[in-house]
Amino acid sequence: MNTPGRATPVPATPVPAEPARAGAAPLRPARAGAAATPVPADPARGAAAPLRPAPAGAVPTAPAPVRAVPTAPVLVAVGHGSRDPRARATLGGLLERVRELRPGLDVRLAHIELNAPLLDAALAELAAEGREAVLVPLLLAPGYHVTHDLPAALAAAPGLRARVAGPLGAHPLLVEALADRLAQAGWTPEDGASRAAGVVLASAGSRDPRSGAELRRIATLLGERLGGVPVVPAYASAAAPTVPDAVRALAARGRHRVAVASCFTAPGLFATRAAAHAPWIASAPLGAHPALARLVLHRYDGARRATTRERELATV
């Protein structure tokens, strides 16, 4: 029975629970009298976003294949070898410069004779590793070592894929190094303009006529670089003229201020003898000159490109 003037309480109607939707945000507990607020998923607390089911018939995408990066051939710099203990250390310094210019390239030193590692042992090691190689002679011109010794060493390592690059030869980078070594010894631009100055380009020498032709080309380029001064090639062995003969020939032309440009990659017996005959100044061997390091890489890259072209032609 209702009492007049008093409101009749209405019974609360229960609200049916809403089924959870896939991916719905969780609810924060509501404050008294406040509606519940959805809380977005927090990736920092590990709440992962829901995954959408793949459409019917969809084909899973396979991951892209990873291509193997080809390994560059090993650069084997081949020196002659010397009993002078400075020679091996000097060539080691040159190859350090090469590595700085080409990080990641495998650069190794080998010798034809007198110093370890010898070329035959170095090639056998590369063959055992299954590597490919480019041999860069640290020699100035074609001769017996380049045309005979290096190909013979490759023939003795039949399991090794390798080729021989050309010698350092008549190249502007070589001339840059020769001129710079002369300047370090005391040559000045005024000497290049003087009618009393001349240069003897001293090298080891070879009976191969191609070697003499290459040294004459180097002498011509060096003379141009020095401003037109006469440069006479001379040899420590196996060819003429000798350094003293070249000095006398320049003196006969009125060139009494004669410098000796040391066309050797490292110190040794021949370089020491040539310098001893200088009537004025003698430059140091080329050694670890930056231009020579760039030339070593230039010869390596040229041989590598030739190998690539041969392979491309073989597949045609």
PDB file of C-alpha atoms in Angstrom:
ATOM      1  CA  MET A   1       0.000   0.000   0.000  1.00  0.00           C
ATOM      2  CA  ASN A   2       1.362   3.324  -1.036  1.00  0.00           C
ATOM      3  CA  THR A   3       1.540   6.199   1.323  1.00  0.00           C
ATOM      4  CA  PRO A   4       0.055   9.401  -0.175  1.00  0.00           C
ATOM      5  CA  GLY A   5       2.637  12.079  -1.021  1.00  0.00           C
ATOM      6  CA  ARG A   6       5.600   9.696  -1.088  1.00  0.00           C
ATOM      7  CA  ALA A   7       7.256   8.581  -4.322  1.00  0.00           C
ATOM      8  CA  THR A   8       7.092   4.932  -5.035  1.00  0.00           C
ATOM      9  CA  PRO A   9      10.586   3.506  -5.595  1.00  0.00           C
ATOM     10  CA  VAL A  10      11.179   2.038  -9.043  1.00  0.00           C
ATOM     11  CA  PRO A  11      13.140  -1.202  -9.020  1.00  0.00           C
ATOM     12  CA  ALA A  12      16.525  -0.955 -10.832  1.00  0.00           C
ATOM     13  CA  THR A  13      16.549  -2.588 -14.233  1.00  0.00           C
ATOM     14  CA  PRO A  14      19.639  -4.733 -14.726  1.00  0.00           C
ATOM     15  CA  VAL A  15      21.745  -3.708 -17.756  1.00  0.00           C
ATOM     16  CA  PRO A  16      22.866  -6.729 -19.779  1.00  0.00           C
ATOM     17  CA  ALA A  17      26.671  -7.039 -20.085  1.00  0.00           C
ATOM     18  CA  GLU A  18      28.011  -6.175 -23.547  1.00  0.00           C
ATOM     19  CA  PRO A  19      30.041  -8.984 -25.035  1.00  0.00           C
ATOM     20  CA  ALA A  20      33.731  -8.012 -25.387  1.00  0.00           C
ATOM     21  CA  ARG A  21      34.547  -6.878 -28.912  1.00  0.00           C
ATOM     22  CA  ALA A  22      37.738  -8.142 -30.445  1.00  0.00           C
ATOM     23  CA  GLY A  23      40.400  -5.557 -29.800  1.00  0.00           C
ATOM     24  CA  ALA A  24      38.290  -3.484 -27.432  1.00  0.00           C
ATOM     25  CA  ALA A  25      40.244  -1.405 -24.950  1.00  0.00           C
ATOM     26  CA  PRO A  26      40.116  -2.457 -21.277  1.00  0.00           C
ATOM     27  CA  LEU A  27      38.005  -0.419 -18.921  1.00  0.00           C
ATOM     28  CA  ARG A  28      39.305   1.607 -15.996  1.00  0.00           C
ATOM     29  CA  PRO A  29      37.349   1.086 -12.799  1.00  0.00           C
ATOM     30  CA  ALA A  30      34.765   3.869 -12.719  1.00  0.00           C
ATOM     31  CA  ARG A  31      34.737   6.463  -9.975  1.00  0.00           C
ATOM     32  CA  ALA A  32      31.586   6.667  -7.982  1.00  0.00           C
ATOM     33  CA  GLY A  33      28.934   8.004 -10.257  1.00  0.00           C
ATOM     34  CA  ALA A  34      31.230   8.075 -13.331  1.00  0.00           C
ATOM     35  CA  ALA A  35      31.043   5.966 -16.442  1.00  0.00           C
ATOM     36  CA  ALA A  36      33.892   3.584 -17.227  1.00  0.00           C
ATOM     37  CA  THR A  37      36.494   5.059 -19.623  1.00  0.00           C
ATOM     38  CA  PRO A  38      38.265   2.874 -22.224  1.00  0.00           C
ATOM     39  CA  VAL A  39      42.049   2.732 -21.717  1.00  0.00           C
ATOM     40  CA  PRO A  40      44.134   2.538 -24.911  1.00  0.00           C
ATOM     41  CA  ALA A  41      46.644  -0.269 -25.096  1.00  0.00           C
ATOM     42  CA  ASP A  42      50.076   0.737 -23.781  1.00  0.00           C
ATOM     43  CA  PRO A  43      52.864  -0.758 -25.904  1.00  0.00           C
ATOM     44  CA  ALA A  44      55.414   0.043 -23.179  1.00  0.00           C
ATOM     45  CA  ARG A  45      53.605  -2.320 -20.810  1.00  0.00           C
ATOM     46  CA  GLY A  46      53.553  -5.093 -23.330  1.00  0.00           C
ATOM     47  CA  ALA A  47      49.953  -4.807 -24.469  1.00  0.00           C
ATOM     48  CA  ALA A  48      50.134  -5.849 -28.099  1.00  0.00           C
ATOM     49  CA  ALA A  49      47.738  -4.580 -30.719  1.00  0.00           C
ATOM     50  CA  PRO A  50      45.284  -7.284 -31.850  1.00  0.00           C
ATOM     51  CA  LEU A  51      46.083  -9.031 -35.110  1.00  0.00           C
ATOM     52  CA  ARG A  52      43.608  -8.860 -37.930  1.00  0.00           C
ATOM     53  CA  PRO A  53      42.775 -12.253 -39.363  1.00  0.00           C
ATOM     54  CA  ALA A  54      44.142 -12.736 -42.885  1.00  0.00           C
ATOM     55  CA  PRO A  55      41.548 -12.535 -45.657  1.00  0.00           C
ATOM     56  CA  ALA A  56      40.298 -15.851 -46.913  1.00  0.00           C
ATOM     57  CA  GLY A  57      42.555 -17.231 -49.639  1.00  0.00           C
ATOM     58  CA  ALA A  58      45.472 -14.884 -48.871  1.00  0.00           C
ATOM     59  CA  VAL A  59      48.929 -16.319 -49.618  1.00  0.00           C
ATOM     60  CA  PRO A  60      51.620 -15.658 -46.974  1.00  0.00           C
ATOM     61  CA  THR A  61      54.465 -13.500 -48.262  1.00  0.00           C
ATOM     62  CA  ALA A  62      57.846 -15.222 -48.157  1.00  0.00           C
ATOM     63  CA  PRO A  63      60.767 -13.158 -46.805  1.00  0.00           C
ATOM     64  CA  ALA A  64      63.051 -11.681 -49.471  1.00  0.00           C
ATOM     65  CA  PRO A  65      66.114 -13.874 -50.102  1.00  0.00           C
ATOM     66  CA  VAL A  66      69.393 -12.524 -48.706  1.00  0.00           C
ATOM     67  CA  ARG A  67      72.008 -12.224 -51.436  1.00  0.00           C
ATOM     68  CA  ALA A  68      75.551 -13.160 -50.568  1.00  0.00           C
ATOM     69  CA  VAL A  69      78.016 -10.282 -50.984  1.00  0.00           C
ATOM     70  CA  PRO A  70      80.855 -11.410 -53.276  1.00  0.00           C
ATOM     71  CA  THR A  71      84.284 -11.376 -51.693  1.00  0.00           C
ATOM     72  CA  ALA A  72      86.854  -9.269 -53.531  1.00  0.00           C
ATOM     73  CA  PRO A  73      89.997 -11.065 -54.712  1.00  0.00           C
ATOM     74  CA  VAL A  74      92.956 -10.824 -52.388  1.00  0.00           C
ATOM     75  CA  LEU A  75      95.509  -8.200 -53.427  1.00  0.00           C
ATOM     76  CA  VAL A  76      98.910  -9.897 -53.291  1.00  0.00           C
ATOM     77  CA  ALA A  77     101.626  -7.257 -53.561  1.00  0.00           C
ATOM     78  CA  VAL A  78     104.780  -8.965 -54.828  1.00  0.00           C
ATOM     79  CA  GLY A  79     108.137  -7.460 -53.947  1.00  0.00           C
ATOM     80  CA  HIS A  80     111.496  -8.685 -55.165  1.00  0.00           C
ATOM     81  CA  GLY A  81     113.006  -9.298 -51.743  1.00  0.00           C
ATOM     82  CA  SER A  82     116.184  -7.889 -50.211  1.00  0.00           C
ATOM     83  CA  ARG A  83     118.776  -8.612 -47.560  1.00  0.00           C
ATOM     84  CA  ASP A  84     118.378  -5.031 -46.389  1.00  0.00           C
ATOM     85  CA  PRO A  85     116.111  -5.254 -43.305  1.00  0.00           C
ATOM     86  CA  ARG A  86     114.544  -1.897 -44.188  1.00  0.00           C
ATOM     87  CA  ALA A  87     113.039  -3.297 -47.398  1.00  0.00           C
ATOM     88  CA  ARG A  88     110.370  -5.516 -45.881  1.00  0.00           C
ATOM     89  CA  ALA A  89     109.384  -2.867 -43.326  1.00  0.00           C
ATOM     90  CA  THR A  90     109.108  -0.248 -46.086  1.00  0.00           C
ATOM     91  CA  LEU A  91     106.826  -2.421 -48.204  1.00  0.00           C
ATOM     92  CA  GLY A  92     104.761  -3.187 -45.109  1.00  0.00           C
ATOM     93  CA  GLY A  93     104.257   0.556 -44.648  1.00  0.00           C
ATOM     94  CA  LEU A  94     103.182   0.901 -48.280  1.00  0.00           C
ATOM     95  CA  LEU A  95     100.552  -1.811 -47.862  1.00  0.00           C
ATOM     96  CA  GLU A  96      99.252  -0.146 -44.708  1.00  0.00           C
ATOM     97  CA  ARG A  97      98.513   2.906 -46.862  1.00  0.00           C
ATOM     98  CA  VAL A  98      96.755   0.668 -49.395  1.00  0.00           C
ATOM     99  CA  ARG A  99      94.547  -0.765 -46.627  1.00  0.00           C
ATOM    100  CA  GLU A 100      93.698   2.737 -45.430  1.00  0.00           C
ATOM    101  CA  LEU A 101      92.576   3.648 -48.944  1.00  0.00           C
ATOM    102  CA  ARG A 102      90.494   0.464 -49.357  1.00  0.00           C
ATOM    103  CA  PRO A 103      89.152  -0.632 -45.944  1.00  0.00           C
ATOM    104  CA  GLY A 104      88.059  -4.260 -45.870  1.00  0.00           C
ATOM    105  CA  LEU A 105      90.256  -5.359 -48.767  1.00  0.00           C
ATOM    106  CA  ASP A 106      92.474  -8.338 -47.962  1.00  0.00           C
ATOM    107  CA  VAL A 107      95.997  -7.120 -48.799  1.00  0.00           C
ATOM    108  CA  ARG A 108      99.001  -9.421 -48.415  1.00  0.00           C
ATOM    109  CA  LEU A 109     102.721  -9.156 -49.081  1.00  0.00           C
ATOM    110  CA  ALA A 110     104.830 -11.814 -50.808  1.00  0.00           C
ATOM    111  CA  HIS A 111     108.384 -11.907 -52.151  1.00  0.00           C
ATOM    112  CA  ILE A 112     110.033 -13.526 -55.136  1.00  0.00           C
ATOM    113  CA  GLU A 113     113.137 -14.341 -53.110  1.00  0.00           C
ATOM    114  CA  LEU A 114     115.140 -13.599 -49.941  1.00  0.00           C
ATOM    115  CA  ASN A 115     112.244 -12.574 -47.675  1.00  0.00           C
ATOM    116  CA  ALA A 116     109.290 -14.364 -46.146  1.00  0.00           C
ATOM    117  CA  PRO A 117     106.587 -14.924 -47.013  1.00  0.00           C
ATOM    118  CA  LEU A 118     107.785 -16.273 -50.339  1.00  0.00           C
ATOM    119  CA  LEU A 119     105.350 -16.100 -53.233  1.00  0.00           C
ATOM    120  CA  ASP A 120     104.925 -19.877 -53.650  1.00  0.00           C
ATOM    121  CA  ALA A 121     103.941 -20.301 -49.993  1.00  0.00           C
ATOM    122  CA  ALA A 122     101.568 -17.337 -50.110  1.00  0.00           C
ATOM    123  CA  LEU A 123      99.774 -18.716 -53.189  1.00  0.00           C
ATOM    124  CA  ALA A 124      99.505 -22.205 -51.669  1.00  0.00           C
ATOM    125  CA  GLU A 125      97.880 -20.676 -48.598  1.00  0.00           C
ATOM    126  CA  LEU A 126      95.351 -18.784 -50.729  1.00  0.00           C
ATOM    127  CA  ALA A 127      94.516 -21.937 -52.699  1.00  0.00           C
ATOM    128  CA  ALA A 128      93.897 -23.808 -49.429  1.00  0.00           C
ATOM    129  CA  GLU A 129      91.545 -21.009 -48.338  1.00  0.00           C
ATOM    130  CA  GLY A 130      89.646 -21.228 -51.637  1.00  0.00           C
ATOM    131  CA  ARG A 131      90.310 -17.562 -52.349  1.00  0.00           C
ATOM    132  CA  GLU A 132      90.796 -15.659 -55.597  1.00  0.00           C
ATOM    133  CA  ALA A 133      93.776 -13.317 -56.016  1.00  0.00           C
ATOM    134  CA  VAL A 134      95.289 -10.526 -58.094  1.00  0.00           C
ATOM    135  CA  LEU A 135      99.087 -10.327 -58.031  1.00  0.00           C
ATOM    136  CA  VAL A 136     100.379  -6.738 -58.234  1.00  0.00           C
ATOM    137  CA  PRO A 137     104.143  -6.610 -58.902  1.00  0.00           C
ATOM    138  CA  LEU A 138     105.882  -3.917 -56.876  1.00  0.00           C
ATOM    139  CA  LEU A 139     108.262  -3.601 -59.818  1.00  0.00           C
ATOM    140  CA  LEU A 140     108.713  -0.645 -62.122  1.00  0.00           C
ATOM    141  CA  ALA A 141     108.793  -2.243 -65.563  1.00  0.00           C
ATOM    142  CA  PRO A 142     108.324  -5.500 -67.471  1.00  0.00           C
ATOM    143  CA  GLY A 143     111.177  -7.932 -67.034  1.00  0.00           C
ATOM    144  CA  TYR A 144     112.002 -11.523 -66.192  1.00  0.00           C
ATOM    145  CA  HIS A 145     110.282 -11.438 -62.813  1.00  0.00           C
ATOM    146  CA  VAL A 146     107.027 -10.084 -64.245  1.00  0.00           C
ATOM    147  CA  THR A 147     106.949 -12.135 -67.453  1.00  0.00           C
ATOM    148  CA  HIS A 148     108.371 -15.416 -66.104  1.00  0.00           C
ATOM    149  CA  ASP A 149     108.583 -15.745 -62.319  1.00  0.00           C
ATOM    150  CA  LEU A 150     105.037 -14.631 -61.496  1.00  0.00           C
ATOM    151  CA  PRO A 151     103.267 -16.741 -64.196  1.00  0.00           C
ATOM    152  CA  ALA A 152     105.422 -19.719 -63.149  1.00  0.00           C
ATOM    153  CA  ALA A 153     104.342 -19.295 -59.546  1.00  0.00           C
ATOM    154  CA  LEU A 154     100.683 -19.285 -60.610  1.00  0.00           C
ATOM    155  CA  ALA A 155     101.202 -22.424 -62.702  1.00  0.00           C
ATOM    156  CA  ALA A 156     102.554 -24.134 -59.591  1.00  0.00           C
ATOM    157  CA  ALA A 157      99.282 -23.386 -57.765  1.00  0.00           C
ATOM    158  CA  PRO A 158      96.677 -24.879 -60.146  1.00  0.00           C
ATOM    159  CA  GLY A 159      93.904 -24.766 -57.566  1.00  0.00           C
ATOM    160  CA  LEU A 160      94.109 -21.002 -57.291  1.00  0.00           C
ATOM    161  CA  ARG A 161      92.115 -18.623 -59.465  1.00  0.00           C
ATOM    162  CA  ALA A 162      94.400 -15.626 -59.974  1.00  0.00           C
ATOM    163  CA  ARG A 163      95.918 -13.259 -62.493  1.00  0.00           C
ATOM    164  CA  VAL A 164      98.941 -10.961 -62.667  1.00  0.00           C
ATOM    165  CA  ALA A 165      98.448  -7.193 -62.938  1.00  0.00           C
ATOM    166  CA  GLY A 166     100.844  -5.027 -64.893  1.00  0.00           C
ATOM    167  CA  PRO A 167     103.954  -3.543 -63.261  1.00  0.00           C
ATOM    168  CA  LEU A 168     103.733  -0.063 -61.752  1.00  0.00           C
ATOM    169  CA  GLY A 169     105.155   1.438 -64.950  1.00  0.00           C
ATOM    170  CA  ALA A 170     104.928   4.839 -66.625  1.00  0.00           C
ATOM    171  CA  HIS A 171     101.956   6.413 -64.894  1.00  0.00           C
ATOM    172  CA  PRO A 172     101.303   9.959 -63.596  1.00  0.00           C
ATOM    173  CA  LEU A 173     100.975   8.614 -60.042  1.00  0.00           C
ATOM    174  CA  LEU A 174     104.461   7.110 -60.221  1.00  0.00           C
ATOM    175  CA  VAL A 175     105.853  10.375 -61.585  1.00  0.00           C
ATOM    176  CA  GLU A 176     104.118  12.276 -58.774  1.00  0.00           C
ATOM    177  CA  ALA A 177     105.869  10.091 -56.203  1.00  0.00           C
ATOM    178  CA  LEU A 178     109.274  10.460 -57.925  1.00  0.00           C
ATOM    179  CA  ALA A 179     108.984  14.252 -58.111  1.00  0.00           C
ATOM    180  CA  ASP A 180     107.859  14.485 -54.493  1.00  0.00           C
ATOM    181  CA  ARG A 181     110.788  12.369 -53.275  1.00  0.00           C
ATOM    182  CA  LEU A 182     113.172  14.644 -55.213  1.00  0.00           C
ATOM    183  CA  ALA A 183     111.604  17.714 -53.600  1.00  0.00           C
ATOM    184  CA  GLN A 184     112.060  16.138 -50.177  1.00  0.00           C
ATOM    185  CA  ALA A 185     115.750  15.652 -51.008  1.00  0.00           C
ATOM    186  CA  GLY A 186     116.185  19.326 -51.891  1.00  0.00           C
ATOM    187  CA  TRP A 187     115.052  19.807 -55.502  1.00  0.00           C
ATOM    188  CA  THR A 188     113.322  23.166 -56.078  1.00  0.00           C
ATOM    189  CA  PRO A 189     111.376  24.742 -58.962  1.00  0.00           C
ATOM    190  CA  GLU A 190     114.410  26.971 -59.559  1.00  0.00           C
ATOM    191  CA  ASP A 191     116.462  23.836 -60.274  1.00  0.00           C
ATOM    192  CA  GLY A 192     113.956  22.848 -62.923  1.00  0.00           C
ATOM    193  CA  ALA A 193     114.486  26.185 -64.648  1.00  0.00           C
ATOM    194  CA  SER A 194     118.264  26.070 -64.349  1.00  0.00           C
ATOM    195  CA  ARG A 195     120.422  25.226 -67.355  1.00  0.00           C
ATOM    196  CA  ALA A 196     122.931  23.584 -65.012  1.00  0.00           C
ATOM    197  CA  ALA A 197     120.549  20.980 -63.503  1.00  0.00           C
ATOM    198  CA  GLY A 198     119.824  17.463 -64.665  1.00  0.00           C
ATOM    199  CA  VAL A 199     118.411  14.216 -63.263  1.00  0.00           C
ATOM    200  CA  VAL A 200     119.494  10.589 -63.490  1.00  0.00           C
ATOM    201  CA  LEU A 201     116.561   8.176 -63.131  1.00  0.00           C
ATOM    202  CA  ALA A 202     118.153   5.168 -61.414  1.00  0.00           C
ATOM    203  CA  SER A 203     116.506   1.734 -61.486  1.00  0.00           C
ATOM    204  CA  ALA A 204     117.501  -1.928 -61.156  1.00  0.00           C
ATOM    205  CA  GLY A 205     117.763  -2.731 -64.872  1.00  0.00           C
ATOM    206  CA  SER A 206     116.776  -5.671 -67.048  1.00  0.00           C
ATOM    207  CA  ARG A 207     117.845  -7.340 -70.277  1.00  0.00           C
ATOM    208  CA  ASP A 208     114.233  -7.261 -71.493  1.00  0.00           C
ATOM    209  CA  PRO A 209     114.019  -4.442 -74.095  1.00  0.00           C
ATOM    210  CA  ARG A 210     110.479  -3.647 -72.923  1.00  0.00           C
ATOM    211  CA  SER A 211     111.901  -2.688 -69.544  1.00  0.00           C
ATOM    212  CA  GLY A 212     114.270  -0.113 -71.074  1.00  0.00           C
ATOM    213  CA  ALA A 213     111.434   1.331 -73.161  1.00  0.00           C
ATOM    214  CA  GLU A 214     109.246   1.709 -70.078  1.00  0.00           C
ATOM    215  CA  LEU A 215     111.994   3.444 -68.087  1.00  0.00           C
ATOM    216  CA  ARG A 216     112.546   5.877 -70.960  1.00  0.00           C
ATOM    217  CA  ARG A 217     108.846   6.737 -70.886  1.00  0.00           C
ATOM    218  CA  ILE A 218     109.050   7.313 -67.114  1.00  0.00           C
ATOM    219  CA  ALA A 219     112.103   9.569 -67.638  1.00  0.00           C
ATOM    220  CA  THR A 220     110.241  11.616 -70.253  1.00  0.00           C
ATOM    221  CA  LEU A 221     107.215  12.083 -67.975  1.00  0.00           C
ATOM    222  CA  LEU A 222     109.422  13.053 -65.031  1.00  0.00           C
ATOM    223  CA  GLY A 223     111.309  15.611 -67.143  1.00  0.00           C
ATOM    224  CA  GLU A 224     108.000  17.205 -68.131  1.00  0.00           C
ATOM    225  CA  ARG A 225     106.857  17.239 -64.518  1.00  0.00           C
ATOM    226  CA  LEU A 226     110.072  18.994 -63.455  1.00  0.00           C
ATOM    227  CA  GLY A 227     109.666  21.749 -66.019  1.00  0.00           C
ATOM    228  CA  GLY A 228     111.639  20.406 -68.969  1.00  0.00           C
ATOM    229  CA  VAL A 229     114.850  19.399 -67.212  1.00  0.00           C
ATOM    230  CA  PRO A 230     116.728  16.538 -68.953  1.00  0.00           C
ATOM    231  CA  VAL A 231     116.219  13.156 -67.249  1.00  0.00           C
ATOM    232  CA  VAL A 232     118.476  10.252 -68.262  1.00  0.00           C
ATOM    233  CA  PRO A 233     117.527   6.682 -67.271  1.00  0.00           C
ATOM    234  CA  ALA A 234     120.357   4.588 -65.799  1.00  0.00           C
ATOM    235  CA  TYR A 235     120.624   1.090 -64.342  1.00  0.00           C
ATOM    236  CA  ALA A 236     122.283  -0.665 -61.441  1.00  0.00           C
ATOM    237  CA  SER A 237     122.714  -3.935 -63.380  1.00  0.00           C
ATOM    238  CA  ALA A 238     121.996  -5.804 -66.616  1.00  0.00           C
ATOM    239  CA  ALA A 239     121.664  -2.699 -68.813  1.00  0.00           C
ATOM    240  CA  ALA A 240     123.442   0.498 -69.832  1.00  0.00           C
ATOM    241  CA  PRO A 241     124.128   3.248 -69.065  1.00  0.00           C
ATOM    242  CA  THR A 242     125.184   2.934 -65.445  1.00  0.00           C
ATOM    243  CA  VAL A 243     124.515   5.790 -63.036  1.00  0.00           C
ATOM    244  CA  PRO A 244     128.113   7.149 -63.278  1.00  0.00           C
ATOM    245  CA  ASP A 245     127.918   7.001 -67.080  1.00  0.00           C
ATOM    246  CA  ALA A 246     124.632   8.936 -67.061  1.00  0.00           C
ATOM    247  CA  VAL A 247     126.130  11.572 -64.717  1.00  0.00           C
ATOM    248  CA  ARG A 248     129.057  12.041 -67.112  1.00  0.00           C
ATOM    249  CA  ALA A 249     126.729  12.281 -70.102  1.00  0.00           C
ATOM    250  CA  LEU A 250     124.779  15.096 -68.434  1.00  0.00           C
ATOM    251  CA  ALA A 251     128.012  16.877 -67.478  1.00  0.00           C
ATOM    252  CA  ALA A 252     129.075  16.772 -71.129  1.00  0.00           C
ATOM    253  CA  ARG A 253     125.907  18.732 -71.911  1.00  0.00           C
ATOM    254  CA  GLY A 254     126.778  21.367 -69.312  1.00  0.00           C
ATOM    255  CA  ARG A 255     124.557  19.869 -66.629  1.00  0.00           C
ATOM    256  CA  HIS A 256     126.820  19.750 -63.597  1.00  0.00           C
ATOM    257  CA  ARG A 257     124.102  20.016 -60.919  1.00  0.00           C
ATOM    258  CA  VAL A 258     122.858  16.429 -61.169  1.00  0.00           C
ATOM    259  CA  ALA A 259     120.333  14.744 -58.889  1.00  0.00           C
ATOM    260  CA  VAL A 260     119.645  11.016 -58.747  1.00  0.00           C
ATOM    261  CA  ALA A 261     115.954  10.063 -58.667  1.00  0.00           C
ATOM    262  CA  SER A 262     115.681   6.686 -56.964  1.00  0.00           C
ATOM    263  CA  CYS A 263     113.225   4.594 -58.991  1.00  0.00           C
ATOM    264  CA  PHE A 264     113.043   1.767 -56.456  1.00  0.00           C
ATOM    265  CA  THR A 265     110.081   0.761 -54.320  1.00  0.00           C
ATOM    266  CA  ALA A 266     112.205   0.033 -51.241  1.00  0.00           C
ATOM    267  CA  PRO A 267     115.752   0.359 -49.896  1.00  0.00           C
ATOM    268  CA  GLY A 268     118.263  -2.259 -50.948  1.00  0.00           C
ATOM    269  CA  LEU A 269     121.684  -2.850 -52.453  1.00  0.00           C
ATOM    270  CA  PHE A 270     120.924  -1.289 -55.847  1.00  0.00           C
ATOM    271  CA  ALA A 271     119.233   1.795 -54.374  1.00  0.00           C
ATOM    272  CA  THR A 272     122.183   2.333 -52.021  1.00  0.00           C
ATOM    273  CA  ARG A 273     124.736   2.038 -54.836  1.00  0.00           C
ATOM    274  CA  ALA A 274     122.815   4.421 -57.083  1.00  0.00           C
ATOM    275  CA  ALA A 275     122.559   7.065 -54.373  1.00  0.00           C
ATOM    276  CA  ALA A 276     126.287   6.792 -53.669  1.00  0.00           C
ATOM    277  CA  HIS A 277     127.030   7.978 -57.229  1.00  0.00           C
ATOM    278  CA  ALA A 278     124.985  11.174 -56.922  1.00  0.00           C
ATOM    279  CA  PRO A 279     127.212  14.242 -57.347  1.00  0.00           C
ATOM    280  CA  TRP A 280     124.597  16.436 -55.672  1.00  0.00           C
ATOM    281  CA  ILE A 281     121.383  15.004 -54.097  1.00  0.00           C
ATOM    282  CA  ALA A 282     119.706  11.590 -54.244  1.00  0.00           C
ATOM    283  CA  SER A 283     116.054  10.982 -53.433  1.00  0.00           C
ATOM    284  CA  ALA A 284     114.845   8.216 -51.149  1.00  0.00           C
ATOM    285  CA  PRO A 285     113.131   5.111 -52.599  1.00  0.00           C
ATOM    286  CA  LEU A 286     109.420   5.520 -53.287  1.00  0.00           C
ATOM    287  CA  GLY A 287     108.330   3.447 -50.282  1.00  0.00           C
ATOM    288  CA  ALA A 288     105.030   4.262 -48.617  1.00  0.00           C
ATOM    289  CA  HIS A 289     104.297   7.336 -50.729  1.00  0.00           C
ATOM    290  CA  PRO A 290     100.522   7.992 -50.956  1.00  0.00           C
ATOM    291  CA  ALA A 291     100.624   8.229 -54.765  1.00  0.00           C
ATOM    292  CA  LEU A 292     102.342   4.836 -54.972  1.00  0.00           C
ATOM    293  CA  ALA A 293      99.628   3.300 -52.777  1.00  0.00           C
ATOM    294  CA  ARG A 294      96.982   4.670 -55.155  1.00  0.00           C
ATOM    295  CA  LEU A 295      98.889   3.249 -58.108  1.00  0.00           C
ATOM    296  CA  VAL A 296      98.962  -0.219 -56.505  1.00  0.00           C
ATOM    297  CA  LEU A 297      95.159  -0.104 -56.220  1.00  0.00           C
ATOM    298  CA  HIS A 298      94.871   1.210 -59.779  1.00  0.00           C
ATOM    299  CA  ARG A 299      96.790  -1.815 -61.099  1.00  0.00           C
ATOM    300  CA  TYR A 300      94.696  -4.158 -58.936  1.00  0.00           C
ATOM    301  CA  ASP A 301      91.406  -2.675 -60.176  1.00  0.00           C
ATOM    302  CA  GLY A 302      92.544  -2.847 -63.807  1.00  0.00           C
ATOM    303  CA  ALA A 303      93.352  -6.561 -63.543  1.00  0.00           C
ATOM    304  CA  ARG A 304      90.059  -7.193 -61.769  1.00  0.00           C
ATOM    305  CA  ARG A 305      88.038  -5.458 -64.482  1.00  0.00           C
ATOM    306  CA  ALA A 306      89.856  -7.483 -67.151  1.00  0.00           C
ATOM    307  CA  THR A 307      88.950 -10.701 -65.315  1.00  0.00           C
ATOM    308  CA  THR A 308      85.293  -9.660 -65.109  1.00  0.00           C
ATOM    309  CA  ARG A 309      85.154  -8.898 -68.856  1.00  0.00           C
ATOM    310  CA  GLU A 310      86.697 -12.278 -69.690  1.00  0.00           C
ATOM    311  CA  ARG A 311      84.073 -14.061 -67.597  1.00  0.00           C
ATOM    312  CA  GLU A 312      81.261 -12.078 -69.218  1.00  0.00           C
ATOM    313  CA  LEU A 313      82.545 -12.986 -72.690  1.00  0.00           C
ATOM    314  CA  ALA A 314      82.855 -16.638 -71.679  1.00  0.00           C
ATOM    315  CA  THR A 315      79.130 -16.741 -70.803  1.00  0.00           C
ATOM    316  CA  VAL A 316      77.996 -15.255 -74.128  1.00  0.00           C
TER     317      VAL A 316
END
